[in-house]
XYZ file of C-alpha atoms in Angstrom:
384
model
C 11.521 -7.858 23.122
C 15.211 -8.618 23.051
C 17.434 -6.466 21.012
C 18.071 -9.527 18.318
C 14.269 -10.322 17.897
C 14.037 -6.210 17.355
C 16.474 -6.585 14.594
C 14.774 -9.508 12.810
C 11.913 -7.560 13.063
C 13.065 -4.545 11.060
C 14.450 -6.447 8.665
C 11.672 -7.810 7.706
C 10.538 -4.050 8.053
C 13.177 -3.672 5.216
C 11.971 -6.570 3.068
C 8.188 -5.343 3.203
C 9.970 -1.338 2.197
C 11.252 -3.293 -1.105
C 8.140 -4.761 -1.931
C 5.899 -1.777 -1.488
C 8.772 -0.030 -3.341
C 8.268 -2.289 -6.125
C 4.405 -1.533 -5.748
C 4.453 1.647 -6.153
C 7.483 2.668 -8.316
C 4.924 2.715 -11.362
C 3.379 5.804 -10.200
C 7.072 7.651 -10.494
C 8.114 6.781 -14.040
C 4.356 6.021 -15.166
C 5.109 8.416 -18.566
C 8.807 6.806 -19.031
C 7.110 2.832 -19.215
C 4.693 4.037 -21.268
C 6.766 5.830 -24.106
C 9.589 3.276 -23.382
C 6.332 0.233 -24.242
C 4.818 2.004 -26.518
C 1.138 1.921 -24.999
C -0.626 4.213 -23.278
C -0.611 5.841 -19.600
C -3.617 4.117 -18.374
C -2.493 0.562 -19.931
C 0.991 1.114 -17.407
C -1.383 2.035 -14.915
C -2.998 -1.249 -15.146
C 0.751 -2.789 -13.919
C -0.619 -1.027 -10.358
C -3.983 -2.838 -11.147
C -3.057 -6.575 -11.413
C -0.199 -6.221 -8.837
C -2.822 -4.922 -5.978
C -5.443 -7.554 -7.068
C -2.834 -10.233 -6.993
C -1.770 -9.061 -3.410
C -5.522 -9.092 -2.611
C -6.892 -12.530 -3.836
C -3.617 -14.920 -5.064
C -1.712 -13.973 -1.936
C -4.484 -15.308 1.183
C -5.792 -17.958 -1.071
C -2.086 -19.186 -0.865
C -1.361 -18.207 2.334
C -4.624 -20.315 3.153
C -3.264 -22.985 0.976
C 0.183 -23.854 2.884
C -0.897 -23.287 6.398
C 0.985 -26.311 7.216
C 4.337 -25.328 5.775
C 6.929 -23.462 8.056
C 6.450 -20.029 8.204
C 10.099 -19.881 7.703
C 10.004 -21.627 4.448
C 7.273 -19.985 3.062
C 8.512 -16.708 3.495
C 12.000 -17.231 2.099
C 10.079 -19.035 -1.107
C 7.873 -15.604 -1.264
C 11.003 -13.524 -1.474
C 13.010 -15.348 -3.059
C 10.451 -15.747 -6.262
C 9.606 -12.207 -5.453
C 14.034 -11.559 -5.934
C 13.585 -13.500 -9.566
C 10.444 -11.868 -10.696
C 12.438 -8.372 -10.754
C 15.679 -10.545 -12.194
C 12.985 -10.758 -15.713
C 13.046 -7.339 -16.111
C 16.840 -7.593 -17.400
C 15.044 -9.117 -20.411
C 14.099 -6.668 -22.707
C 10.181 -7.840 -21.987
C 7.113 -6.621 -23.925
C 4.089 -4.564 -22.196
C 2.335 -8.358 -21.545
C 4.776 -9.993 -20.661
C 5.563 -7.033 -17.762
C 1.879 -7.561 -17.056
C 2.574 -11.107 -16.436
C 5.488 -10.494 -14.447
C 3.442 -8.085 -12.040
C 1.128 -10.535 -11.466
C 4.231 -12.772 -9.811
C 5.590 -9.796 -8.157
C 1.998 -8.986 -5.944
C 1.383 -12.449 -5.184
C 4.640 -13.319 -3.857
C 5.305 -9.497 -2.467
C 1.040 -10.023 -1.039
C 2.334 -13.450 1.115
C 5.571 -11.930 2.184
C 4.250 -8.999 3.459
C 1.177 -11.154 5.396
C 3.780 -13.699 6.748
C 6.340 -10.890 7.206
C 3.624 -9.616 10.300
C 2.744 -13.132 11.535
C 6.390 -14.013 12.182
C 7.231 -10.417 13.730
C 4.245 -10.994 15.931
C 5.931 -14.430 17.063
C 8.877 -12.910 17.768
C 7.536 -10.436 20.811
C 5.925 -11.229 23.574
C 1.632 -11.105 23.269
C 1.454 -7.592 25.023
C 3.989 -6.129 22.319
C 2.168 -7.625 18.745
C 0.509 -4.221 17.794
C 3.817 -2.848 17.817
C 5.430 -5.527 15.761
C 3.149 -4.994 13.010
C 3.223 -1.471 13.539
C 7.259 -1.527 12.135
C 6.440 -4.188 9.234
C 3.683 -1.436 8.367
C 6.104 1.594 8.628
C 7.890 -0.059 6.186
C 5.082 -0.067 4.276
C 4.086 3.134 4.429
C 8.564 4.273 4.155
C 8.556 2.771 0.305
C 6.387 5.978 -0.274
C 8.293 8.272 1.556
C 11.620 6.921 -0.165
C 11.411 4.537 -2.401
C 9.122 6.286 -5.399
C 10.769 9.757 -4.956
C 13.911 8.079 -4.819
C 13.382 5.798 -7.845
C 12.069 8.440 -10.056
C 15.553 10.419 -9.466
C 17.654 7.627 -10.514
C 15.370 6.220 -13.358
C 16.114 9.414 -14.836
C 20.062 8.156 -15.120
C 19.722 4.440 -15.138
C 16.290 4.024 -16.915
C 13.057 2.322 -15.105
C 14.255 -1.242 -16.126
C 17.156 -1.095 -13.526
C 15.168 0.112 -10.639
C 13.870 -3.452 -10.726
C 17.298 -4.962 -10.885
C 17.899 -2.896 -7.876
C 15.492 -3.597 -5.731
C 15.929 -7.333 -6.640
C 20.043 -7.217 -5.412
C 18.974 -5.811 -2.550
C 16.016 -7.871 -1.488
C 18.786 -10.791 -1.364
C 20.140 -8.786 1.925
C 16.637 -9.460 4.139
C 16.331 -12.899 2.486
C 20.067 -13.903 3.665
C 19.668 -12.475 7.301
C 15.764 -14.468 7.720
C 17.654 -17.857 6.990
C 20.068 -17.250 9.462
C 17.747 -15.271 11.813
C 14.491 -16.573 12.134
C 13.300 -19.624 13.294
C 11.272 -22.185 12.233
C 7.670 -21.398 12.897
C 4.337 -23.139 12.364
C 1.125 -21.797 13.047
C -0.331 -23.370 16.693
C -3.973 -22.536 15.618
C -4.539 -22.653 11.723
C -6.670 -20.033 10.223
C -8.444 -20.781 7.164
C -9.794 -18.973 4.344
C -13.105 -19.644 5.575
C -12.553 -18.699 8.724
C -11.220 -15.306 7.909
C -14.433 -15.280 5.180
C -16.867 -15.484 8.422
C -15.888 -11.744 9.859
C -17.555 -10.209 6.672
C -20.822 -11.917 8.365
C -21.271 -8.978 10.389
C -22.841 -5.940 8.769
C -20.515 -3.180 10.504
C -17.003 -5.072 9.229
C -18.204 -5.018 5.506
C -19.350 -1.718 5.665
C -15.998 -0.940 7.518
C -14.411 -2.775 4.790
C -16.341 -0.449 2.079
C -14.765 2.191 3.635
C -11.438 1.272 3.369
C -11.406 0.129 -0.433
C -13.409 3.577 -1.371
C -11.099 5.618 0.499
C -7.720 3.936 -0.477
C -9.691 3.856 -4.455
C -10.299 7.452 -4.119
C -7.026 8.274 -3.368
C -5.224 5.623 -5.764
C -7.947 7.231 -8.892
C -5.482 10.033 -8.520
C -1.732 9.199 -6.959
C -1.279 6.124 -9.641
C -1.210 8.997 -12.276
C 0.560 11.821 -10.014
C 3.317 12.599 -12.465
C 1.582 13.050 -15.522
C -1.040 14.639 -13.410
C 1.428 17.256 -11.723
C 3.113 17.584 -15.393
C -0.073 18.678 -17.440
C -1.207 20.837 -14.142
C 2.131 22.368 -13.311
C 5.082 22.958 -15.468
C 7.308 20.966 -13.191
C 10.220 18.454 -14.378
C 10.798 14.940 -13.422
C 13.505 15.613 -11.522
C 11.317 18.452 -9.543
C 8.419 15.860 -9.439
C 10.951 13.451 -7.243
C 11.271 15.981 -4.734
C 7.386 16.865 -4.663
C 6.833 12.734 -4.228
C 9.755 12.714 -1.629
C 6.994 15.227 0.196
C 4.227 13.757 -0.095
C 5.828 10.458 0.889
C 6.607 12.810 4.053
C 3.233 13.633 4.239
C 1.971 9.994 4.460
C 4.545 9.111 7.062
C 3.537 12.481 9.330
C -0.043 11.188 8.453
C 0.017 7.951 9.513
C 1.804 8.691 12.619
C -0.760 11.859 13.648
C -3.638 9.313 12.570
C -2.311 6.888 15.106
C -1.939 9.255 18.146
C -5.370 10.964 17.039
C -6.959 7.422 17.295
C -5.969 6.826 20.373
C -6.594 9.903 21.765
C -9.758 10.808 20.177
C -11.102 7.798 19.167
C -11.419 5.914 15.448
C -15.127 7.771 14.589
C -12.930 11.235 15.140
C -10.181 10.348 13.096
C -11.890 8.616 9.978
C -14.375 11.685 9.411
C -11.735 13.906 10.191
C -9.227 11.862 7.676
C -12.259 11.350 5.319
C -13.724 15.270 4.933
C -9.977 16.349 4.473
C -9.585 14.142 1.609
C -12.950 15.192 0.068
C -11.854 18.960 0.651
C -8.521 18.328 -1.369
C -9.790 16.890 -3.954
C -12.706 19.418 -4.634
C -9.439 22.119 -4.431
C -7.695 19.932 -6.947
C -9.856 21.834 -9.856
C -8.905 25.215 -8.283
C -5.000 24.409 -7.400
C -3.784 24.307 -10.531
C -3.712 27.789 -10.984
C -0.704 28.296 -8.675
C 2.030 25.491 -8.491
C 2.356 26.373 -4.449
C -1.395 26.304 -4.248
C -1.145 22.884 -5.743
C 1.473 21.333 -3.853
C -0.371 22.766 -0.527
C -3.280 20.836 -1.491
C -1.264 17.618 -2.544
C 0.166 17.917 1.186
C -3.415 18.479 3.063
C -4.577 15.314 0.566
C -1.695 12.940 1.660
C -1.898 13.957 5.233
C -5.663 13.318 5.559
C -6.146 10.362 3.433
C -2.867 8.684 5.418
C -4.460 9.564 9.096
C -6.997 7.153 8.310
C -5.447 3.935 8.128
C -4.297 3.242 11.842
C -7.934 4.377 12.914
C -9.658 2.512 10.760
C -7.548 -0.860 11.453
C -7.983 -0.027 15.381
C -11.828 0.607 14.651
C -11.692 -3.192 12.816
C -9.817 -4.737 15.958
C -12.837 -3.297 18.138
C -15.477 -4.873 15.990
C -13.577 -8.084 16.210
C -11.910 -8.556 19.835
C -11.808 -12.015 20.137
C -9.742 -12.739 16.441
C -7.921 -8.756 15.626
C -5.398 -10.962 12.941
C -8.066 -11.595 11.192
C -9.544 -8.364 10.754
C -6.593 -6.926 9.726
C -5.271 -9.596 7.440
C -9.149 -9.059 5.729
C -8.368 -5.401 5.773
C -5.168 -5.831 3.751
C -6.705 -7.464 0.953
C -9.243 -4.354 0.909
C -6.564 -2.387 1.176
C -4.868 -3.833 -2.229
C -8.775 -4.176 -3.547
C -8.867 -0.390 -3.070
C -5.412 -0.134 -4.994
C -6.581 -1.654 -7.869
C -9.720 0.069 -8.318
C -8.252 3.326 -8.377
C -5.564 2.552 -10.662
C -8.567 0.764 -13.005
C -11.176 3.440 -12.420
C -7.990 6.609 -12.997
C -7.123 4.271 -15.905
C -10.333 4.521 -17.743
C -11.047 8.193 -17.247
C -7.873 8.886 -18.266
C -8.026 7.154 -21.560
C -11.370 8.530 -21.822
C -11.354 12.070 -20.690
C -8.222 14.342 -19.323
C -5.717 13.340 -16.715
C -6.895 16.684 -15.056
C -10.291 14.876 -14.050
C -8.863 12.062 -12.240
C -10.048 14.063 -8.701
C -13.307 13.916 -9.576
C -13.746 10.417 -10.169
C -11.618 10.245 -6.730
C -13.741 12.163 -4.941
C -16.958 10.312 -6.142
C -15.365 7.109 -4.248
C -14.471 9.128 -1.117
C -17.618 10.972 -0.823
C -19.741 7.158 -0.877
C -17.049 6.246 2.089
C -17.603 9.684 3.876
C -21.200 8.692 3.862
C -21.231 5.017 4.752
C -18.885 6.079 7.860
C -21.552 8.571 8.747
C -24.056 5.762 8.745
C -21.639 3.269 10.451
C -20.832 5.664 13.312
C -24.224 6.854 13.931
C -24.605 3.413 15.847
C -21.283 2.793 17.028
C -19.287 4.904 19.489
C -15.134 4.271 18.956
C-alpha cells in the first residue's frame, strides 16, 4: 500500500468518524432535544431508530440500485447530501421534520460508509483488504470514543443544533480531498441485492445474523438512553457524563481491538461467548450498581468492553461461513448491525415511556440472553 493510497484511506476513515458521529450524537444530548422539542425521551430516541433502519434497508437497496455508477460519484453524492442534510438543522425544524431529516442523514451516511470500504479495498493490494476495512471501521467505532463525549461537552455551550452544523463544515474536508484523491472506480463484478439476499440461505449465517442484531439490540436498549440513564442512577452532571462517555468510548475502542487479537488467537466461538456472558453479567449488575457511582461506572466499563470484543469475531466467524464471497457477508452484517441499532433504540423507547429508564437493562439483557443461547446452539456444530 503506498503512502498516498494510505492517506485516501483514512480519510475516508475520517468521513465514516463524522457519520457515525452524527449517528450517535443523540445518545449525548438525548434530554437537551427532548426539552428543547418538547416531546418525550423515547420519541428523540426514535431519531436513533429511523437513522439505523435507514442505514439498514434505504442504503443497500440503493447501493444495489446504482451499481453501474462510478464509485467515485456515488460516494461524493452520499456525502455531499449527507453535508446538506446537517445544513437543515440551521432551520429552526420541528420534532418531524428532524425525523425526516434523519431519515436522509442514515441513508446517505448507510451508502457512504458501504462505498467508503469498497473503494478502500480497491485501493490496496488483495492480500491487504481486511486491513482496509479494518481503518474505515476504526473510524467507526472512534465517533464513540470522541465524537459523543466530545459533542455532549460543547452542546452544553453551543446548543445540540450546532453540533450538526459542525459536523456538516467539516465533512466538506473528506469530500474535497476524495475528488481530488480518488479515482474513478466501477465495480468489475456487480453484486446485486439478490445476490447478497442468497447468503441468508444457509441456516448458520441467519442464525449468525440473529446474533448480531440481539447483541448490538441488547446493548443499544440501554446506551441510546445512557445519559438520562446515568442521571436518574447517579447524581452526575452533563458535563461529568461527557467524560464517563469519553470512557466508555475508550472502552469500545480497547474492546474492539482485544476482540480482534482474541479472535485470532482463540478463535470466534471463544470470543463471542466470552463477549456475550460479559455483557449478560453487566447488565444483571446494572440493578445492583447503582448503589455506588464507582460501582456503576465499573460495570458500564466491563459492559462496553465485552459487548465491543464481539464484533471483529463475529464478522471473522461470518467470513468463515462464507469463503468464497466475505464482502458479502459483511456488507449483510452491516445492515444487521444498524437492524440491531434500531431495535434497541425502539424496544429502550417503549419501556421507557412505559416503565422507568432504570429498567432499560432488563429488556437489554432479555435480547442478549436469546443471542447467548442461539450462539450456544450455533457453536455446538461448528468449531471457529
Amino acid at each position: 500500500m503506498n503512502l498516498n493510497n494510505r492517506l485516501t484511506i483514512y480519510i475516508l476513515a475520517l468521513a465514516v468518524f463524522l457519520i457515525g458521529t452524527i449517528e450517535y450524537i443523540i445518545t449525548g444530548v438525548i434530554e437537551m432535544m427532548a426539552a428543547d422539542l418538547s416531546v418525550s425521551t423515547s420519541e428523540v430516541g426514535l431519531m436513533v431508530t429511523v437513522f439505523a433502519l435507514s442505514a439498514a434497508i434505504i442504503a443497500p437497496v440503493l447501493i444495489a440500485l446504482t451499481l453501474n455508477m462510478d464509485r467515485k460519484k456515488l460516494l461524493m453524492t452520499a456525502l455531499g447530501v449527507f453535508i446538506a442534510s446537517n445544513g437543515l438543522m440551521l432551520l429552526n425544524l420541528p420534532y418531524e421534520a428532524i425525523l425526516g431529516v434523519r431519515v436522509i442523514q442514515g441513508a446517505s451516511g448507510g451508502i457512504a460508509t458501504v462505498v467508503s470500504m469498497a473503494v478502500a479495498t480497491r485501493l490496496v493490494e488483495k492480500e491487504r483488504r481486511g486491513n482496509a476495512i479494518g481503518i474505515i471501521l476504526m473510524g467507526l467505532s472512534s465517533s464513540l470514543v470522541l465524537g459523543v463525549p466530545a459533542g455532549t461537552f460543547f452542546s452544553e455551550y453551543f446548543g445540540w443544533r450546532a453540533l450538526f452544523i459542525i459536523v456538516g463544515l467539516l465533512s466538506l474536508l473528506p469530500l474535497f480531498i476524495i475528488s481530488v484523491k480518488v479515482p474513478s472506480i466501477k465495480e468489475k463484478e456487480a453484486v446485486t441485492l439478490r445476490m447478497q439476499l442468497s447468503v441468508l440461505k444457509d441456516s448458520r449465517i441467519v442464525t449468525a445474523l440473529a446474533i448480531t442484531l440481539l447483541y448490538v439490540g441488547g446493548y443499544a436498549t440501554l446506551f441510546t438512553y445512557i445519559t438520562p440513564y446515568l442521571q436518574a442512577a447517579s447524581s452526575l452532571s452533563v458535563t461529568e457524563i461527557s467524560g464517563v462517555l469519553f470512557l466508555a468510548g475508550v472502552c469500545s475502542f480497547l474492546g474492539s481491538k482485544a476482540g480482534g487479537q482474541l479472535a485470532d488467537s482463540k478463535g470466534s466461538k471463544f470470543t463471542i461467548l466470552t463477549g456475550l456472558l460479559l455483557q449478560t453479567a453487566t447488565l444483571l449488575l446494572f440493578a445492583l450498581a447503582g448503589v455506588h457511582v464507582i460501582v456503576l461506572l465499573l460495570v458500564l466499563m466491563i459492559f462496553m468492553l465485552g459487548t465491543w470484543s464481539i464484533s471483529p469475531a463475529q464478522q471473522l466467524l461470518l467470513v468463515t461461513l462464507v469463503p468464497r464471497n466475505p464482502d458479502m457477508a459483511l456488507s449483510v452484517n452491516t445492515s444487521f448491525i444498524q437492524f440491531g441499532f434500531a431495535l434497541g433504540s425502539g424496544l429502550g423507547g417503549y419501556v421507557i415511556s412505559r416503565t422507568s429508564v432504570l429498567h432499560l437493562n432488563w429488556a437489554g439483557l432479555a435480547a442478549v440472553a436469546v443471542a447467548l443461547i442461539l450462539a450456544i446452539r450455533l457453536f455446538k456444530g461448528h468449531k471457529a
